[in-house]
Short mmCIF file of N, CA and C in Angstrom, two decimals:
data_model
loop_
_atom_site.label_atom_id
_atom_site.label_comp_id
_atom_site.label_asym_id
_atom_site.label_seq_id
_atom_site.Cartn_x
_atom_site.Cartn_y
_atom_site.Cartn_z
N UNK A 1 44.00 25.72 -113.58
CA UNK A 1 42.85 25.47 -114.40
C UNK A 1 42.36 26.79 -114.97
N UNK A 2 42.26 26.63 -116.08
CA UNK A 2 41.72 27.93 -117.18
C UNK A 2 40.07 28.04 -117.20
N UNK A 3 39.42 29.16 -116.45
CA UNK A 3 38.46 29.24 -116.70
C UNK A 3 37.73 29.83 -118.05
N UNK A 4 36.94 29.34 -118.64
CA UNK A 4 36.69 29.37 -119.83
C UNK A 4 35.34 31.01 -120.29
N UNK A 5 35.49 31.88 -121.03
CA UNK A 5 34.40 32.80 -121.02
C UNK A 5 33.08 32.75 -121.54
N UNK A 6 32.55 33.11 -120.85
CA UNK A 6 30.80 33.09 -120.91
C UNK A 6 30.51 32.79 -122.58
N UNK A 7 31.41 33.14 -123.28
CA UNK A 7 30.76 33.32 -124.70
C UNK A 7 31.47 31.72 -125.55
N UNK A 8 32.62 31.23 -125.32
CA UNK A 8 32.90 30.35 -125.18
C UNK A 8 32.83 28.65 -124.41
N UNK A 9 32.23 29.24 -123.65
CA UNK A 9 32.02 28.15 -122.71
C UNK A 9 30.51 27.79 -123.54
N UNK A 10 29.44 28.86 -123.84
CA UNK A 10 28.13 29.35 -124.32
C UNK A 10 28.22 27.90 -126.03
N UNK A 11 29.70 28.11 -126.79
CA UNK A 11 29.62 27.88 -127.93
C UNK A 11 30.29 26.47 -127.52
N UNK A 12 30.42 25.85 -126.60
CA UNK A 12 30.98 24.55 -126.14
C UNK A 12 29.93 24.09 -125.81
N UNK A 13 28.96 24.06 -125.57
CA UNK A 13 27.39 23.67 -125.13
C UNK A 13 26.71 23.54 -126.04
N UNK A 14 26.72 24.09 -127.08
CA UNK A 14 26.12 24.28 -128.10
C UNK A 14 26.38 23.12 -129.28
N UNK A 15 27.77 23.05 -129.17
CA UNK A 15 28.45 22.28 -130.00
C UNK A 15 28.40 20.82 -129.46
N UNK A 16 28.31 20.46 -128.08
CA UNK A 16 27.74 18.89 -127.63
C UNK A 16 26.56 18.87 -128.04
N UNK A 17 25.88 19.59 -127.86
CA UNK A 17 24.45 19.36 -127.87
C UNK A 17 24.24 18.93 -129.65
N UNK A 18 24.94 19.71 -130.21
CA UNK A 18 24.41 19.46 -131.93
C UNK A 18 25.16 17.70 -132.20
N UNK A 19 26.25 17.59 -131.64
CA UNK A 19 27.30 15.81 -131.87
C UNK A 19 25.81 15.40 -131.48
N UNK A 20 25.44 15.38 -129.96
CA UNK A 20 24.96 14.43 -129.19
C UNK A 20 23.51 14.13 -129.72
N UNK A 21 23.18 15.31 -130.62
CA UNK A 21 21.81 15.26 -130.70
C UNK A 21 21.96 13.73 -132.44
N UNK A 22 23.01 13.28 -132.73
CA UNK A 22 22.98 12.70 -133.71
C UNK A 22 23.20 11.31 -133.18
N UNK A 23 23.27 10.98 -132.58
CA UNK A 23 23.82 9.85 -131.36
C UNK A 23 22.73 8.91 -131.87
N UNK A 24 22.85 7.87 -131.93
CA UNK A 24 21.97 6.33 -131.96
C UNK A 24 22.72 5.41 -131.27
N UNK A 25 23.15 5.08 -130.14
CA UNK A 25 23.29 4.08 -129.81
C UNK A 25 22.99 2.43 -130.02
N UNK A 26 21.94 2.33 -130.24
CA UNK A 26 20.93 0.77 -130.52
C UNK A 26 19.77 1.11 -131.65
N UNK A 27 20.56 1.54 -132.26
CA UNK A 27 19.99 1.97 -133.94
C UNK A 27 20.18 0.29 -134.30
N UNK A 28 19.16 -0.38 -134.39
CA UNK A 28 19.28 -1.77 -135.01
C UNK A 28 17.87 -2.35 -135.47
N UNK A 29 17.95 -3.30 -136.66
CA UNK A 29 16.79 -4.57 -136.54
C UNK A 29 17.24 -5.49 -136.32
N UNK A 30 16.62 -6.46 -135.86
CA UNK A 30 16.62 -7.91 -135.25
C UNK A 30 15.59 -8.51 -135.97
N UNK A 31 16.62 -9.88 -137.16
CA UNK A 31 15.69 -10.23 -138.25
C UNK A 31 15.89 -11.61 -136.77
N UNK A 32 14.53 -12.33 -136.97
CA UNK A 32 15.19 -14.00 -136.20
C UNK A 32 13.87 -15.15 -137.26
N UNK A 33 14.77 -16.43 -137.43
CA UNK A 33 14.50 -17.02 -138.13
C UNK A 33 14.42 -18.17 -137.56
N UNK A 34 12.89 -18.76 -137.89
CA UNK A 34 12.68 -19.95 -136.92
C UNK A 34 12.44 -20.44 -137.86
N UNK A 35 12.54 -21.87 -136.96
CA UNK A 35 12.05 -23.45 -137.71
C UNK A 35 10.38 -23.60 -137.90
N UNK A 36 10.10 -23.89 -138.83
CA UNK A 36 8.53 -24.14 -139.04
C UNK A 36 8.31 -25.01 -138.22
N UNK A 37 8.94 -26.44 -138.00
CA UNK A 37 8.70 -27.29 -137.16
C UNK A 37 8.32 -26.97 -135.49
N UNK A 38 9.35 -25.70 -134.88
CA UNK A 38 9.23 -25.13 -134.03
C UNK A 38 7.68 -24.63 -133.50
N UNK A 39 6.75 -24.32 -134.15
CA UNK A 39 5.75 -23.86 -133.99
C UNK A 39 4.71 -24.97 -133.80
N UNK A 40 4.98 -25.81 -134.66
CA UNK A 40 4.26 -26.87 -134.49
C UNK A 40 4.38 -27.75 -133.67
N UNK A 41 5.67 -27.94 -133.21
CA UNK A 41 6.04 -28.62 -131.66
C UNK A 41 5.18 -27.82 -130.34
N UNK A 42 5.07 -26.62 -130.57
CA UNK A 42 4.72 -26.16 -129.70
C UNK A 42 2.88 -25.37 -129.63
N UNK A 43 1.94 -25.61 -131.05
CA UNK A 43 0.74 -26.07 -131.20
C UNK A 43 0.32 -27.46 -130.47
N UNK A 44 1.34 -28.49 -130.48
CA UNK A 44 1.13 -29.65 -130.21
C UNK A 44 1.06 -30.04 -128.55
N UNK A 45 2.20 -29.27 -127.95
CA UNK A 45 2.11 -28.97 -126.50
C UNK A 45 1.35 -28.25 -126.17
N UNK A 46 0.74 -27.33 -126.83
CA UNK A 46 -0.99 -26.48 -126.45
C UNK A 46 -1.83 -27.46 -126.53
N UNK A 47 -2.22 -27.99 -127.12
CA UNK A 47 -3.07 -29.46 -127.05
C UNK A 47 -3.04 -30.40 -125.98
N UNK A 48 -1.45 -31.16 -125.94
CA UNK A 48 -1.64 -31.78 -125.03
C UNK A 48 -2.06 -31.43 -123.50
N UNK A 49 -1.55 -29.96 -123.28
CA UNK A 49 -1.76 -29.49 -122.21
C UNK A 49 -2.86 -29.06 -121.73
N UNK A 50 -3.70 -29.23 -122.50
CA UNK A 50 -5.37 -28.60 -122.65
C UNK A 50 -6.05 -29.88 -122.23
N UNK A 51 -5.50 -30.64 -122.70
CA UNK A 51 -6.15 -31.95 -122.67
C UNK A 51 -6.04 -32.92 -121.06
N UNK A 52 -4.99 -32.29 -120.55
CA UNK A 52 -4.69 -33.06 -118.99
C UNK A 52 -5.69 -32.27 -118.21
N UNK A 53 -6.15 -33.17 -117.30
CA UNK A 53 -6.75 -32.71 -116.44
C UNK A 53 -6.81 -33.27 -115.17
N UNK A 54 -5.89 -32.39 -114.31
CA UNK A 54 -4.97 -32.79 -113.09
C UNK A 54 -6.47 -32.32 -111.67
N UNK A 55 -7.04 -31.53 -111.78
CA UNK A 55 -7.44 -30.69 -111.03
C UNK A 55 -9.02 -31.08 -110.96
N UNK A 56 -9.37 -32.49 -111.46
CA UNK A 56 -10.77 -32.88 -111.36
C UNK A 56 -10.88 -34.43 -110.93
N UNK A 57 -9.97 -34.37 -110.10
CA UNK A 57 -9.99 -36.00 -109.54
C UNK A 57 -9.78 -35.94 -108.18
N UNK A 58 -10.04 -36.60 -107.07
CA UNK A 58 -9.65 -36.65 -105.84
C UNK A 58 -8.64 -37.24 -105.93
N UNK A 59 -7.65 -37.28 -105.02
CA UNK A 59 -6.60 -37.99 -104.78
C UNK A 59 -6.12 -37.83 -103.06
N UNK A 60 -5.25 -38.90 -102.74
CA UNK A 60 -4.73 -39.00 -101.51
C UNK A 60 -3.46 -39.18 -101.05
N UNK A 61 -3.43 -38.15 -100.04
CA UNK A 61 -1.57 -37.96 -99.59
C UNK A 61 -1.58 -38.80 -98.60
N UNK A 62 -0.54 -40.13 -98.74
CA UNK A 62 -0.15 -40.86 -97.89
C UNK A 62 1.05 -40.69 -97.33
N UNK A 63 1.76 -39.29 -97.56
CA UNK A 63 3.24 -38.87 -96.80
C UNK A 63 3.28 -37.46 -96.79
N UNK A 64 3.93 -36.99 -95.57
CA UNK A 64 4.51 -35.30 -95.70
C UNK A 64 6.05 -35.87 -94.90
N UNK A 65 7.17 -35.37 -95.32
CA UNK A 65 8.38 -35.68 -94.81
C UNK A 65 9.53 -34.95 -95.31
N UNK A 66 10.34 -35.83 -95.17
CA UNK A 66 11.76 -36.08 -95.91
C UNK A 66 11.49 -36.59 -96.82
N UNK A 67 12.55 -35.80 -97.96
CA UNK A 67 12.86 -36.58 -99.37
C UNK A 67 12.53 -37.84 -99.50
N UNK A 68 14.04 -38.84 -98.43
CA UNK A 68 14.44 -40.15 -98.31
C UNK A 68 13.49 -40.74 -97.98
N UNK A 69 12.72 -40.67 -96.86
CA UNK A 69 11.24 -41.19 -96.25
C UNK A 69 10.22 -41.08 -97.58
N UNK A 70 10.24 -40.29 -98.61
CA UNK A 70 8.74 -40.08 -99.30
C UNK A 70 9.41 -41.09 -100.28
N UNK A 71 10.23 -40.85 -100.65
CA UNK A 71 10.96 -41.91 -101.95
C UNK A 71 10.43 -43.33 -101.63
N UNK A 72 10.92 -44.20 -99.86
CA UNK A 72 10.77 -45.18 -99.69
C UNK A 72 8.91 -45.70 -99.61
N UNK A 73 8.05 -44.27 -99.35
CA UNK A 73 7.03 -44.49 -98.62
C UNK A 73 6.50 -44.66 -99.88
N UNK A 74 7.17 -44.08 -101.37
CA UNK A 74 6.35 -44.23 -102.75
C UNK A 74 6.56 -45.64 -103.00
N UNK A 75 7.81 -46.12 -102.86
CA UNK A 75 8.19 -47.37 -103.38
C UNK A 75 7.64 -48.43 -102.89
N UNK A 76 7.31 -48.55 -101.93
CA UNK A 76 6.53 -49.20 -100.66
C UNK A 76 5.10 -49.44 -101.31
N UNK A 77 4.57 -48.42 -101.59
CA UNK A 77 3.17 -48.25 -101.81
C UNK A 77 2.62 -48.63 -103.62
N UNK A 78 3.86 -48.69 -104.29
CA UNK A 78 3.47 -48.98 -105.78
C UNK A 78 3.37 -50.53 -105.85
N UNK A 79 4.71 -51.04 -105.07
CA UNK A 79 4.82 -52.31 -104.45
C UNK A 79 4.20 -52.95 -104.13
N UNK A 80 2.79 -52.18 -102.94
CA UNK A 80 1.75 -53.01 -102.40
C UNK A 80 0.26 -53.12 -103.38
N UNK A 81 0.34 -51.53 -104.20
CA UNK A 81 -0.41 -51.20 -104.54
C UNK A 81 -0.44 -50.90 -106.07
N UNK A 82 -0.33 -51.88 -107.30
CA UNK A 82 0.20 -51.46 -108.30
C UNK A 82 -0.69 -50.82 -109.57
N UNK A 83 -1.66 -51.00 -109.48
CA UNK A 83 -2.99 -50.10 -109.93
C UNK A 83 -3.30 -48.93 -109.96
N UNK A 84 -2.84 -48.53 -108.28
CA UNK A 84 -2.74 -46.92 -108.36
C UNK A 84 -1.63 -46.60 -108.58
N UNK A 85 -1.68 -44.98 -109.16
CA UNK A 85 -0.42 -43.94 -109.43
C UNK A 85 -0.29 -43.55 -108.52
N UNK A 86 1.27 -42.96 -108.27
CA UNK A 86 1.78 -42.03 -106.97
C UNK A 86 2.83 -41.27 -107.17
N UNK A 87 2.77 -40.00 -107.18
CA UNK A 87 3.55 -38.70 -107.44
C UNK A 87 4.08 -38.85 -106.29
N UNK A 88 5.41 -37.96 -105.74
CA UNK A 88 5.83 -37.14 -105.26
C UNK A 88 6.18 -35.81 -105.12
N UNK A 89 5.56 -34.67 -104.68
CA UNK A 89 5.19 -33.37 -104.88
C UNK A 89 5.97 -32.59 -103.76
N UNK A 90 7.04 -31.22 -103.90
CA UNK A 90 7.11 -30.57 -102.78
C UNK A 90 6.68 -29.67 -102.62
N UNK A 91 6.51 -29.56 -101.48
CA UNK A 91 5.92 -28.30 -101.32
C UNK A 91 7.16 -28.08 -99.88
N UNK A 92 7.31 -26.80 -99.85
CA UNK A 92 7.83 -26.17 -98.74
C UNK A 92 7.64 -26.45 -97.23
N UNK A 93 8.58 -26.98 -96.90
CA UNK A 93 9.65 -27.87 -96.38
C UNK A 93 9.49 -29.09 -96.63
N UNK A 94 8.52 -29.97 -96.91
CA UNK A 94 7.92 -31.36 -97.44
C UNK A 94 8.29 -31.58 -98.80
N UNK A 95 8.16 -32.91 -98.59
CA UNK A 95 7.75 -33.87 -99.65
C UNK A 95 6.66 -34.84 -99.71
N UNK A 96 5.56 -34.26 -100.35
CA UNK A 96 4.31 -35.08 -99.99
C UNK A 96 4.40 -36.30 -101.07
N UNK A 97 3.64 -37.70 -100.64
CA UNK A 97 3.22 -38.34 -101.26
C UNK A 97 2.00 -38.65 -102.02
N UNK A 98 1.49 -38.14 -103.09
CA UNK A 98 -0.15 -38.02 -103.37
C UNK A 98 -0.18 -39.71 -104.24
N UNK A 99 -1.14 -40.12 -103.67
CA UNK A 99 -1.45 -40.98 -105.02
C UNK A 99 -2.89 -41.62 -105.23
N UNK A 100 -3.12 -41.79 -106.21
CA UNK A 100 -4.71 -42.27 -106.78
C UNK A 100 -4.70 -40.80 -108.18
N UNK A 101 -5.79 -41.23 -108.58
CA UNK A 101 -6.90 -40.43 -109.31
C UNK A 101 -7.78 -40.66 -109.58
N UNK A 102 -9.13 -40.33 -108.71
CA UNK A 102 -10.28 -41.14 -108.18
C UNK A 102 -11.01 -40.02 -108.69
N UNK A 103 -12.12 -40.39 -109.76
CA UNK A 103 -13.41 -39.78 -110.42
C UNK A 103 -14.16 -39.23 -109.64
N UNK A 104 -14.64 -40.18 -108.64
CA UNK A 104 -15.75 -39.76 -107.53
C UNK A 104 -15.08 -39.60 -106.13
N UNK A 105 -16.40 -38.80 -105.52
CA UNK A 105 -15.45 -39.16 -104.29
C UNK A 105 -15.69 -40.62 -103.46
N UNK A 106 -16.80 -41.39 -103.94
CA UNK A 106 -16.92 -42.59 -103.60
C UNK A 106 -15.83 -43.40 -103.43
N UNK A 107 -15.20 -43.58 -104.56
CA UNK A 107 -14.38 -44.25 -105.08
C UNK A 107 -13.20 -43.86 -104.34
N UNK A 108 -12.94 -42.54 -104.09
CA UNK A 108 -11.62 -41.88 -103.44
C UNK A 108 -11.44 -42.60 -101.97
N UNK A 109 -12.98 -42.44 -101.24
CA UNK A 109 -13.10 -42.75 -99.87
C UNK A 109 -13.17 -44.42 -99.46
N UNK A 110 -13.50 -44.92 -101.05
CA UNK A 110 -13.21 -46.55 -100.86
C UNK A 110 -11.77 -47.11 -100.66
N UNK A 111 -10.81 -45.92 -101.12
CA UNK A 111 -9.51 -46.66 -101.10
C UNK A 111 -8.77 -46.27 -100.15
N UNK A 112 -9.10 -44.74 -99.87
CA UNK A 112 -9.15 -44.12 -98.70
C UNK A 112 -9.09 -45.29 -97.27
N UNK A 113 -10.06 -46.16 -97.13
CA UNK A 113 -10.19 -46.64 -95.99
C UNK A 113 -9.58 -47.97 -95.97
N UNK A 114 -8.75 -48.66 -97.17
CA UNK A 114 -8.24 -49.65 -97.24
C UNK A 114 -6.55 -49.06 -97.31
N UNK A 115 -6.16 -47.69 -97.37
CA UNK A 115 -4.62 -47.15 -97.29
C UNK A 115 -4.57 -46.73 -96.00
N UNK A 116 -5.46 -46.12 -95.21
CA UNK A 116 -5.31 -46.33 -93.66
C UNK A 116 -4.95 -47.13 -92.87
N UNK A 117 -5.17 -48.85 -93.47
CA UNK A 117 -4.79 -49.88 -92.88
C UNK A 117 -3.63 -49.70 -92.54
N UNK A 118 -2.98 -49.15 -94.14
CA UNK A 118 -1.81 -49.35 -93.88
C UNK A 118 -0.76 -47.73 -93.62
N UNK A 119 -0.87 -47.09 -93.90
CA UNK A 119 -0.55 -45.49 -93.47
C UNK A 119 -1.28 -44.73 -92.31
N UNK A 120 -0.49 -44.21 -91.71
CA UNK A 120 -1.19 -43.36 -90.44
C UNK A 120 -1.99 -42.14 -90.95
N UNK A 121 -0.54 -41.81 -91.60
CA UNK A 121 -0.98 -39.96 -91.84
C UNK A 121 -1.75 -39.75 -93.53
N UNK A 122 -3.08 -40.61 -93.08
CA UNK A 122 -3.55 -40.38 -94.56
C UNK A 122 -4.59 -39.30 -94.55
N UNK A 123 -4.83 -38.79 -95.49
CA UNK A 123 -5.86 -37.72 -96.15
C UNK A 123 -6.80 -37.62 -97.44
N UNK A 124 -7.94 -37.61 -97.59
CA UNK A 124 -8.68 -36.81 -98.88
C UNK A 124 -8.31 -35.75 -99.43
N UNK A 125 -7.44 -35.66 -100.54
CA UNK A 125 -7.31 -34.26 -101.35
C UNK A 125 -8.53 -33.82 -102.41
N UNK A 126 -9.32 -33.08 -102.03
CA UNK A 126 -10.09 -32.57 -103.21
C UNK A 126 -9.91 -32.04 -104.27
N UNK A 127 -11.32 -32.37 -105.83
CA UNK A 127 -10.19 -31.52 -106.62
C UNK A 127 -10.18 -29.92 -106.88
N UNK A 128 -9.00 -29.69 -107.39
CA UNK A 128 -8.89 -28.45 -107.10
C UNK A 128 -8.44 -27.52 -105.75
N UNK A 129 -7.40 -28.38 -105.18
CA UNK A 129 -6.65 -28.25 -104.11
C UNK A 129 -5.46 -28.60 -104.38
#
């Protein structure tokens, strides 16, 4: 291996530095062209989503389990009960069963005590829980 001299080696440094200093890698614009419709699909889902309101009703979990168990315990319960709604929600390791959407809590605790009849593991969910 040829070691190179101070004054040379000096003008090899010099000379990357001037290439490198011209370098652009991701020298670019990015034109992107959307659908007008696009925007308005998605004004429209700002709306609707403004408009739900999940988080001001009581409701009641009549299951924490297994998948298979919450599936049957929903089906069971729309079956007996076809007036009220009933989600299935997981949460970590569960699968809860919530169902109602009760204005008051009057109303929550009226149905409340007629799904006990028939469920063990029932509960009051407040809203905003």
């Amino acid at each position: 291996m040829r070691i190179l001299s101070p004054s040379k080696s000096l003008m090899l440094t010099i000379a990357t530095i001037a290439f490198a200093h011209n370098i652009n890698a991701q020298d670019q614009n990015l034109t992107l062209n959307q659908d007008s419709k696009f925007e308005q699909l998605l004004n429209e889902k700002r709306k609707i989503n403004t408009s739900l309101s999940t988080n001001d009703t009581y409701r009641i979990q009549i299951f924490s389990g297994k998948s298979d168990e919450a599936k049957k315990t929903l089906s069971d319960f729309k079956r007996e009960n076809s007036a009220i709604d009933g989600t299935i929600i997981f949460n970590t390791p569960n699968y809860k069963v919530i169902v109602g959407n009760f204005k008051t809590r009057i109303e929550a605790e009226r149905n409340l005590i007629e799904i006990k009849k028939r469920y063990k593991s029932v509960f009051l969910l407040k809203p905003g829980k």
